[in-house]
Amino acid sequence: MVIKQRARNDEDKTARREHILDTAVRLWDERPYDELTMSDLAKTVGLAKGTLYLYFRTKEEVFVAVLERLLWTWFATVDERLDAKEHAAPGEVADLLADTLRGQERMVRLLALLNTVLEQNVNVEVGLKFKADLAERLAITGARLARLLPGLDGPRVLLHMNALVIGLFTVTAETPALKAARDHESLRHLAMDFDTELRFSLAALLGGLTQEV
């Protein structure tokens, strides 16, 4: 009976944690990250603020958990698509990786916040666990990548991809000035498209690395 009760309590806690994360994402869709507070989240979820802190100590901790969910799902998708390929040229792998990021704007936005915002205000143990889990996932997916492109350091390539994604997301973010540049022929080359430039950059990265092997 005690074991069943404990299991039920664990299931309830897991369900509540997932509900908190789902609600945080919904609130983030409605307002900028800087304007979202733990008080808003507690009120919307229907918890006392103190109870919310039993699950997550900071807003940043909430969104690290949101990023984890998104990342692990993304890694699973990449693994499945890499496994489906017997052979692939660097350009094909670049397109495959870029394709998996379509519809993943939330994940990309959080990746851009990870080092500069999220990890600045999380418990060290939480941060280390995230890094350890990430390293494990990078090793798994990196091995699949290296199978298609022998000689490459798969995990390192994925880290470089992360840097490309963050950088390109930042410089292609729509601003009033960038939007206006599209109307000036001499400035249109500055208004870059994220997907187009990511494919180009990944192809250049993978193509260059495979030539060095």
PDB file of C-alpha atoms in Angstrom:
ATOM      1  CA  MET A   1       0.000   0.000   0.000  1.00  0.00           C
ATOM      2  CA  VAL A   2       2.816   2.392   0.920  1.00  0.00           C
ATOM      3  CA  ILE A   3       4.613   1.622  -2.351  1.00  0.00           C
ATOM      4  CA  LYS A   4       1.447   2.206  -4.385  1.00  0.00           C
ATOM      5  CA  GLN A   5       0.814   5.489  -2.574  1.00  0.00           C
ATOM      6  CA  ARG A   6       4.375   6.624  -3.221  1.00  0.00           C
ATOM      7  CA  ALA A   7       4.090   5.701  -6.904  1.00  0.00           C
ATOM      8  CA  ARG A   8       0.825   7.594  -7.158  1.00  0.00           C
ATOM      9  CA  ASN A   9       2.411  10.613  -5.498  1.00  0.00           C
ATOM     10  CA  ASP A  10       5.369  10.435  -7.882  1.00  0.00           C
ATOM     11  CA  GLU A  11       3.001  10.282 -10.848  1.00  0.00           C
ATOM     12  CA  ASP A  12       1.080  13.271  -9.509  1.00  0.00           C
ATOM     13  CA  LYS A  13       4.301  15.246  -9.057  1.00  0.00           C
ATOM     14  CA  THR A  14       5.441  14.402 -12.572  1.00  0.00           C
ATOM     15  CA  ALA A  15       2.074  15.390 -14.025  1.00  0.00           C
ATOM     16  CA  ARG A  16       2.100  18.662 -12.105  1.00  0.00           C
ATOM     17  CA  ARG A  17       5.658  19.396 -13.228  1.00  0.00           C
ATOM     18  CA  GLU A  18       4.686  18.847 -16.850  1.00  0.00           C
ATOM     19  CA  HIS A  19       1.654  21.087 -16.377  1.00  0.00           C
ATOM     20  CA  ILE A  20       3.899  23.824 -15.004  1.00  0.00           C
ATOM     21  CA  LEU A  21       6.179  23.554 -18.032  1.00  0.00           C
ATOM     22  CA  ASP A  22       3.255  23.543 -20.482  1.00  0.00           C
ATOM     23  CA  THR A  23       1.833  26.635 -18.802  1.00  0.00           C
ATOM     24  CA  ALA A  24       5.200  28.402 -18.849  1.00  0.00           C
ATOM     25  CA  VAL A  25       5.458  27.829 -22.601  1.00  0.00           C
ATOM     26  CA  ARG A  26       1.942  29.175 -23.133  1.00  0.00           C
ATOM     27  CA  LEU A  27       2.700  32.308 -21.117  1.00  0.00           C
ATOM     28  CA  TRP A  28       5.966  32.783 -23.007  1.00  0.00           C
ATOM     29  CA  ASP A  29       4.064  32.644 -26.280  1.00  0.00           C
ATOM     30  CA  GLU A  30       1.938  35.535 -25.008  1.00  0.00           C
ATOM     31  CA  ARG A  31       4.635  37.859 -23.644  1.00  0.00           C
ATOM     32  CA  PRO A  32       8.395  38.497 -23.782  1.00  0.00           C
ATOM     33  CA  TYR A  33      10.580  36.347 -21.549  1.00  0.00           C
ATOM     34  CA  ASP A  34      11.662  39.363 -19.471  1.00  0.00           C
ATOM     35  CA  GLU A  35       8.044  40.148 -18.586  1.00  0.00           C
ATOM     36  CA  LEU A  36       7.186  36.641 -17.404  1.00  0.00           C
ATOM     37  CA  THR A  37       7.416  36.138 -13.633  1.00  0.00           C
ATOM     38  CA  MET A  38       7.169  33.223 -11.240  1.00  0.00           C
ATOM     39  CA  SER A  39       4.153  34.955  -9.689  1.00  0.00           C
ATOM     40  CA  ASP A  40       2.408  34.953 -13.079  1.00  0.00           C
ATOM     41  CA  LEU A  41       3.224  31.294 -13.532  1.00  0.00           C
ATOM     42  CA  ALA A  42       2.037  30.272 -10.060  1.00  0.00           C
ATOM     43  CA  LYS A  43      -1.219  32.168 -10.488  1.00  0.00           C
ATOM     44  CA  THR A  44      -1.933  30.681 -13.916  1.00  0.00           C
ATOM     45  CA  VAL A  45      -1.092  27.142 -12.822  1.00  0.00           C
ATOM     46  CA  GLY A  46      -3.209  27.559  -9.703  1.00  0.00           C
ATOM     47  CA  LEU A  47      -0.454  27.004  -7.152  1.00  0.00           C
ATOM     48  CA  ALA A  48       0.782  29.011  -4.221  1.00  0.00           C
ATOM     49  CA  LYS A  49       4.096  30.627  -5.114  1.00  0.00           C
ATOM     50  CA  GLY A  50       5.796  28.636  -2.350  1.00  0.00           C
ATOM     51  CA  THR A  51       4.515  25.392  -3.850  1.00  0.00           C
ATOM     52  CA  LEU A  52       5.854  26.357  -7.273  1.00  0.00           C
ATOM     53  CA  TYR A  53       9.290  26.852  -5.722  1.00  0.00           C
ATOM     54  CA  LEU A  54       9.231  23.226  -4.564  1.00  0.00           C
ATOM     55  CA  TYR A  55       9.380  22.272  -8.248  1.00  0.00           C
ATOM     56  CA  PHE A  56      11.536  25.073  -9.660  1.00  0.00           C
ATOM     57  CA  ARG A  57      13.579  27.602  -7.724  1.00  0.00           C
ATOM     58  CA  THR A  58      13.814  30.217 -10.469  1.00  0.00           C
ATOM     59  CA  LYS A  59      12.190  31.163 -13.745  1.00  0.00           C
ATOM     60  CA  GLU A  60      15.425  30.222 -15.466  1.00  0.00           C
ATOM     61  CA  GLU A  61      15.227  26.736 -13.981  1.00  0.00           C
ATOM     62  CA  VAL A  62      11.740  26.392 -15.445  1.00  0.00           C
ATOM     63  CA  PHE A  63      12.960  27.256 -18.910  1.00  0.00           C
ATOM     64  CA  VAL A  64      16.034  25.048 -18.722  1.00  0.00           C
ATOM     65  CA  ALA A  65      13.542  22.222 -18.142  1.00  0.00           C
ATOM     66  CA  VAL A  66      11.457  23.434 -21.093  1.00  0.00           C
ATOM     67  CA  LEU A  67      14.594  23.452 -23.240  1.00  0.00           C
ATOM     68  CA  GLU A  68      15.453  19.927 -22.090  1.00  0.00           C
ATOM     69  CA  ARG A  69      12.107  18.614 -23.308  1.00  0.00           C
ATOM     70  CA  LEU A  70      12.505  20.317 -26.660  1.00  0.00           C
ATOM     71  CA  LEU A  71      16.127  19.257 -27.105  1.00  0.00           C
ATOM     72  CA  TRP A  72      15.611  15.592 -26.256  1.00  0.00           C
ATOM     73  CA  THR A  73      12.701  15.419 -28.704  1.00  0.00           C
ATOM     74  CA  TRP A  74      14.844  17.099 -31.359  1.00  0.00           C
ATOM     75  CA  PHE A  75      17.749  14.713 -30.769  1.00  0.00           C
ATOM     76  CA  ALA A  76      15.383  11.743 -31.160  1.00  0.00           C
ATOM     77  CA  THR A  77      14.180  13.141 -34.491  1.00  0.00           C
ATOM     78  CA  VAL A  78      17.745  13.664 -35.716  1.00  0.00           C
ATOM     79  CA  ASP A  79      18.711  10.127 -34.651  1.00  0.00           C
ATOM     80  CA  GLU A  80      15.770   8.657 -36.554  1.00  0.00           C
ATOM     81  CA  ARG A  81      16.590  10.563 -39.733  1.00  0.00           C
ATOM     82  CA  LEU A  82      20.296   9.786 -39.590  1.00  0.00           C
ATOM     83  CA  ASP A  83      19.557   6.093 -39.020  1.00  0.00           C
ATOM     84  CA  ALA A  84      17.355   6.076 -42.124  1.00  0.00           C
ATOM     85  CA  LYS A  85      20.358   7.002 -44.306  1.00  0.00           C
ATOM     86  CA  GLU A  86      22.788   4.381 -45.565  1.00  0.00           C
ATOM     87  CA  HIS A  87      25.039   6.932 -47.240  1.00  0.00           C
ATOM     88  CA  ALA A  88      24.918  10.719 -47.502  1.00  0.00           C
ATOM     89  CA  ALA A  89      27.131  13.487 -48.829  1.00  0.00           C
ATOM     90  CA  PRO A  90      27.965  16.437 -46.546  1.00  0.00           C
ATOM     91  CA  GLY A  91      25.427  18.652 -48.304  1.00  0.00           C
ATOM     92  CA  GLU A  92      22.678  16.072 -47.772  1.00  0.00           C
ATOM     93  CA  VAL A  93      23.494  15.815 -44.078  1.00  0.00           C
ATOM     94  CA  ALA A  94      23.471  19.614 -43.828  1.00  0.00           C
ATOM     95  CA  ASP A  95      19.985  19.729 -45.345  1.00  0.00           C
ATOM     96  CA  LEU A  96      18.821  16.904 -43.080  1.00  0.00           C
ATOM     97  CA  LEU A  97      19.973  18.773 -39.974  1.00  0.00           C
ATOM     98  CA  ALA A  98      18.466  22.049 -41.156  1.00  0.00           C
ATOM     99  CA  ASP A  99      15.162  20.318 -41.915  1.00  0.00           C
ATOM    100  CA  THR A 100      14.901  19.121 -38.303  1.00  0.00           C
ATOM    101  CA  LEU A 101      14.939  22.728 -37.076  1.00  0.00           C
ATOM    102  CA  ARG A 102      11.865  23.742 -39.029  1.00  0.00           C
ATOM    103  CA  GLY A 103       9.105  24.556 -36.571  1.00  0.00           C
ATOM    104  CA  GLN A 104      11.590  24.591 -33.668  1.00  0.00           C
ATOM    105  CA  GLU A 105      11.615  28.342 -33.032  1.00  0.00           C
ATOM    106  CA  ARG A 106      11.004  27.927 -29.295  1.00  0.00           C
ATOM    107  CA  MET A 107      14.004  25.634 -28.962  1.00  0.00           C
ATOM    108  CA  VAL A 108      16.225  27.971 -30.972  1.00  0.00           C
ATOM    109  CA  ARG A 109      15.130  30.983 -28.920  1.00  0.00           C
ATOM    110  CA  LEU A 110      15.959  29.154 -25.695  1.00  0.00           C
ATOM    111  CA  LEU A 111      19.328  28.014 -27.033  1.00  0.00           C
ATOM    112  CA  ALA A 112      20.102  31.684 -27.681  1.00  0.00           C
ATOM    113  CA  LEU A 113      19.255  32.446 -24.031  1.00  0.00           C
ATOM    114  CA  LEU A 114      20.950  29.421 -22.472  1.00  0.00           C
ATOM    115  CA  ASN A 115      24.474  30.687 -21.738  1.00  0.00           C
ATOM    116  CA  THR A 116      23.743  34.372 -21.287  1.00  0.00           C
ATOM    117  CA  VAL A 117      20.476  34.219 -19.311  1.00  0.00           C
ATOM    118  CA  LEU A 118      19.198  30.802 -18.236  1.00  0.00           C
ATOM    119  CA  GLU A 119      22.375  29.252 -16.840  1.00  0.00           C
ATOM    120  CA  GLN A 120      23.219  32.468 -15.006  1.00  0.00           C
ATOM    121  CA  ASN A 121      20.437  31.844 -12.499  1.00  0.00           C
ATOM    122  CA  VAL A 122      20.116  28.107 -11.929  1.00  0.00           C
ATOM    123  CA  ASN A 123      21.415  25.951  -9.110  1.00  0.00           C
ATOM    124  CA  VAL A 124      24.853  24.497  -9.925  1.00  0.00           C
ATOM    125  CA  GLU A 125      23.550  20.949  -9.500  1.00  0.00           C
ATOM    126  CA  VAL A 126      20.728  21.635 -11.963  1.00  0.00           C
ATOM    127  CA  GLY A 127      23.189  23.142 -14.428  1.00  0.00           C
ATOM    128  CA  LEU A 128      25.616  20.239 -14.123  1.00  0.00           C
ATOM    129  CA  LYS A 129      22.877  17.646 -14.605  1.00  0.00           C
ATOM    130  CA  PHE A 130      21.726  19.443 -17.740  1.00  0.00           C
ATOM    131  CA  LYS A 131      25.309  19.505 -19.060  1.00  0.00           C
ATOM    132  CA  ALA A 132      25.827  15.814 -18.261  1.00  0.00           C
ATOM    133  CA  ASP A 133      22.591  14.808 -19.988  1.00  0.00           C
ATOM    134  CA  LEU A 134      23.476  17.010 -22.954  1.00  0.00           C
ATOM    135  CA  ALA A 135      26.940  15.458 -23.241  1.00  0.00           C
ATOM    136  CA  GLU A 136      25.343  12.005 -23.301  1.00  0.00           C
ATOM    137  CA  ARG A 137      22.921  13.010 -26.041  1.00  0.00           C
ATOM    138  CA  LEU A 138      25.699  14.662 -28.066  1.00  0.00           C
ATOM    139  CA  ALA A 139      27.707  11.430 -27.904  1.00  0.00           C
ATOM    140  CA  ILE A 140      24.770   9.315 -29.090  1.00  0.00           C
ATOM    141  CA  THR A 141      23.753  11.564 -31.971  1.00  0.00           C
ATOM    142  CA  GLY A 142      27.363  12.436 -32.766  1.00  0.00           C
ATOM    143  CA  ALA A 143      28.151   8.746 -33.311  1.00  0.00           C
ATOM    144  CA  ARG A 144      25.309   8.504 -35.809  1.00  0.00           C
ATOM    145  CA  LEU A 145      26.614  11.578 -37.601  1.00  0.00           C
ATOM    146  CA  ALA A 146      30.133  10.140 -37.744  1.00  0.00           C
ATOM    147  CA  ARG A 147      28.764   6.920 -39.264  1.00  0.00           C
ATOM    148  CA  LEU A 148      27.595   8.882 -42.297  1.00  0.00           C
ATOM    149  CA  LEU A 149      30.637  11.152 -42.408  1.00  0.00           C
ATOM    150  CA  PRO A 150      33.528   8.961 -41.187  1.00  0.00           C
ATOM    151  CA  GLY A 151      36.387  10.665 -39.429  1.00  0.00           C
ATOM    152  CA  LEU A 152      34.354  13.559 -38.081  1.00  0.00           C
ATOM    153  CA  ASP A 153      34.144  14.329 -34.378  1.00  0.00           C
ATOM    154  CA  GLY A 154      30.346  14.088 -34.245  1.00  0.00           C
ATOM    155  CA  PRO A 155      29.727  15.748 -30.861  1.00  0.00           C
ATOM    156  CA  ARG A 156      32.049  18.620 -31.748  1.00  0.00           C
ATOM    157  CA  VAL A 157      30.269  19.135 -35.074  1.00  0.00           C
ATOM    158  CA  LEU A 158      26.942  19.345 -33.224  1.00  0.00           C
ATOM    159  CA  LEU A 159      28.388  21.952 -30.858  1.00  0.00           C
ATOM    160  CA  HIS A 160      29.556  23.977 -33.849  1.00  0.00           C
ATOM    161  CA  MET A 161      26.083  23.610 -35.324  1.00  0.00           C
ATOM    162  CA  ASN A 162      24.677  25.007 -32.086  1.00  0.00           C
ATOM    163  CA  ALA A 163      26.954  28.037 -32.393  1.00  0.00           C
ATOM    164  CA  LEU A 164      25.825  28.568 -35.992  1.00  0.00           C
ATOM    165  CA  VAL A 165      22.165  28.296 -35.021  1.00  0.00           C
ATOM    166  CA  ILE A 166      22.499  30.820 -32.197  1.00  0.00           C
ATOM    167  CA  GLY A 167      24.521  33.269 -34.257  1.00  0.00           C
ATOM    168  CA  LEU A 168      22.286  33.115 -37.316  1.00  0.00           C
ATOM    169  CA  PHE A 169      19.130  33.333 -35.219  1.00  0.00           C
ATOM    170  CA  THR A 170      20.472  36.521 -33.661  1.00  0.00           C
ATOM    171  CA  VAL A 171      21.548  38.255 -36.871  1.00  0.00           C
ATOM    172  CA  THR A 172      18.433  37.261 -38.835  1.00  0.00           C
ATOM    173  CA  ALA A 173      15.957  38.324 -36.130  1.00  0.00           C
ATOM    174  CA  GLU A 174      13.476  40.772 -37.624  1.00  0.00           C
ATOM    175  CA  THR A 175      14.043  44.382 -36.552  1.00  0.00           C
ATOM    176  CA  PRO A 176      12.517  47.595 -37.958  1.00  0.00           C
ATOM    177  CA  ALA A 177      15.831  48.489 -39.605  1.00  0.00           C
ATOM    178  CA  LEU A 178      16.267  45.018 -41.090  1.00  0.00           C
ATOM    179  CA  LYS A 179      12.717  45.055 -42.392  1.00  0.00           C
ATOM    180  CA  ALA A 180      13.331  48.438 -44.023  1.00  0.00           C
ATOM    181  CA  ALA A 181      16.544  47.141 -45.597  1.00  0.00           C
ATOM    182  CA  ARG A 182      14.501  44.700 -47.668  1.00  0.00           C
ATOM    183  CA  ASP A 183      13.044  47.686 -49.538  1.00  0.00           C
ATOM    184  CA  HIS A 184      16.499  48.952 -50.565  1.00  0.00           C
ATOM    185  CA  GLU A 185      18.174  46.960 -53.306  1.00  0.00           C
ATOM    186  CA  SER A 186      21.673  47.881 -52.109  1.00  0.00           C
ATOM    187  CA  LEU A 187      20.878  46.612 -48.588  1.00  0.00           C
ATOM    188  CA  ARG A 188      18.857  43.474 -49.303  1.00  0.00           C
ATOM    189  CA  HIS A 189      21.877  41.224 -48.828  1.00  0.00           C
ATOM    190  CA  LEU A 190      21.884  42.268 -45.156  1.00  0.00           C
ATOM    191  CA  ALA A 191      18.352  40.919 -44.625  1.00  0.00           C
ATOM    192  CA  MET A 192      19.375  37.274 -44.404  1.00  0.00           C
ATOM    193  CA  ASP A 193      16.996  34.333 -44.111  1.00  0.00           C
ATOM    194  CA  PHE A 194      17.712  31.975 -41.194  1.00  0.00           C
ATOM    195  CA  ASP A 195      16.931  28.706 -42.988  1.00  0.00           C
ATOM    196  CA  THR A 196      18.815  29.627 -46.163  1.00  0.00           C
ATOM    197  CA  GLU A 197      21.917  30.795 -44.330  1.00  0.00           C
ATOM    198  CA  LEU A 198      21.865  27.828 -41.943  1.00  0.00           C
ATOM    199  CA  ARG A 199      21.883  25.371 -44.849  1.00  0.00           C
ATOM    200  CA  PHE A 200      24.726  27.258 -46.519  1.00  0.00           C
ATOM    201  CA  SER A 201      26.762  27.428 -43.296  1.00  0.00           C
ATOM    202  CA  LEU A 202      26.205  23.782 -42.349  1.00  0.00           C
ATOM    203  CA  ALA A 203      27.141  22.625 -45.847  1.00  0.00           C
ATOM    204  CA  ALA A 204      30.322  24.717 -45.683  1.00  0.00           C
ATOM    205  CA  LEU A 205      31.150  23.376 -42.212  1.00  0.00           C
ATOM    206  CA  LEU A 206      30.582  19.715 -43.053  1.00  0.00           C
ATOM    207  CA  GLY A 207      32.150  19.990 -46.497  1.00  0.00           C
ATOM    208  CA  GLY A 208      35.261  21.643 -45.115  1.00  0.00           C
ATOM    209  CA  LEU A 209      35.666  19.170 -42.272  1.00  0.00           C
ATOM    210  CA  THR A 210      35.269  16.113 -44.502  1.00  0.00           C
ATOM    211  CA  GLN A 211      37.971  17.450 -46.838  1.00  0.00           C
ATOM    212  CA  GLU A 212      40.345  17.763 -43.889  1.00  0.00           C
ATOM    213  CA  VAL A 213      39.825  14.143 -42.788  1.00  0.00           C
TER     214      VAL A 213
END
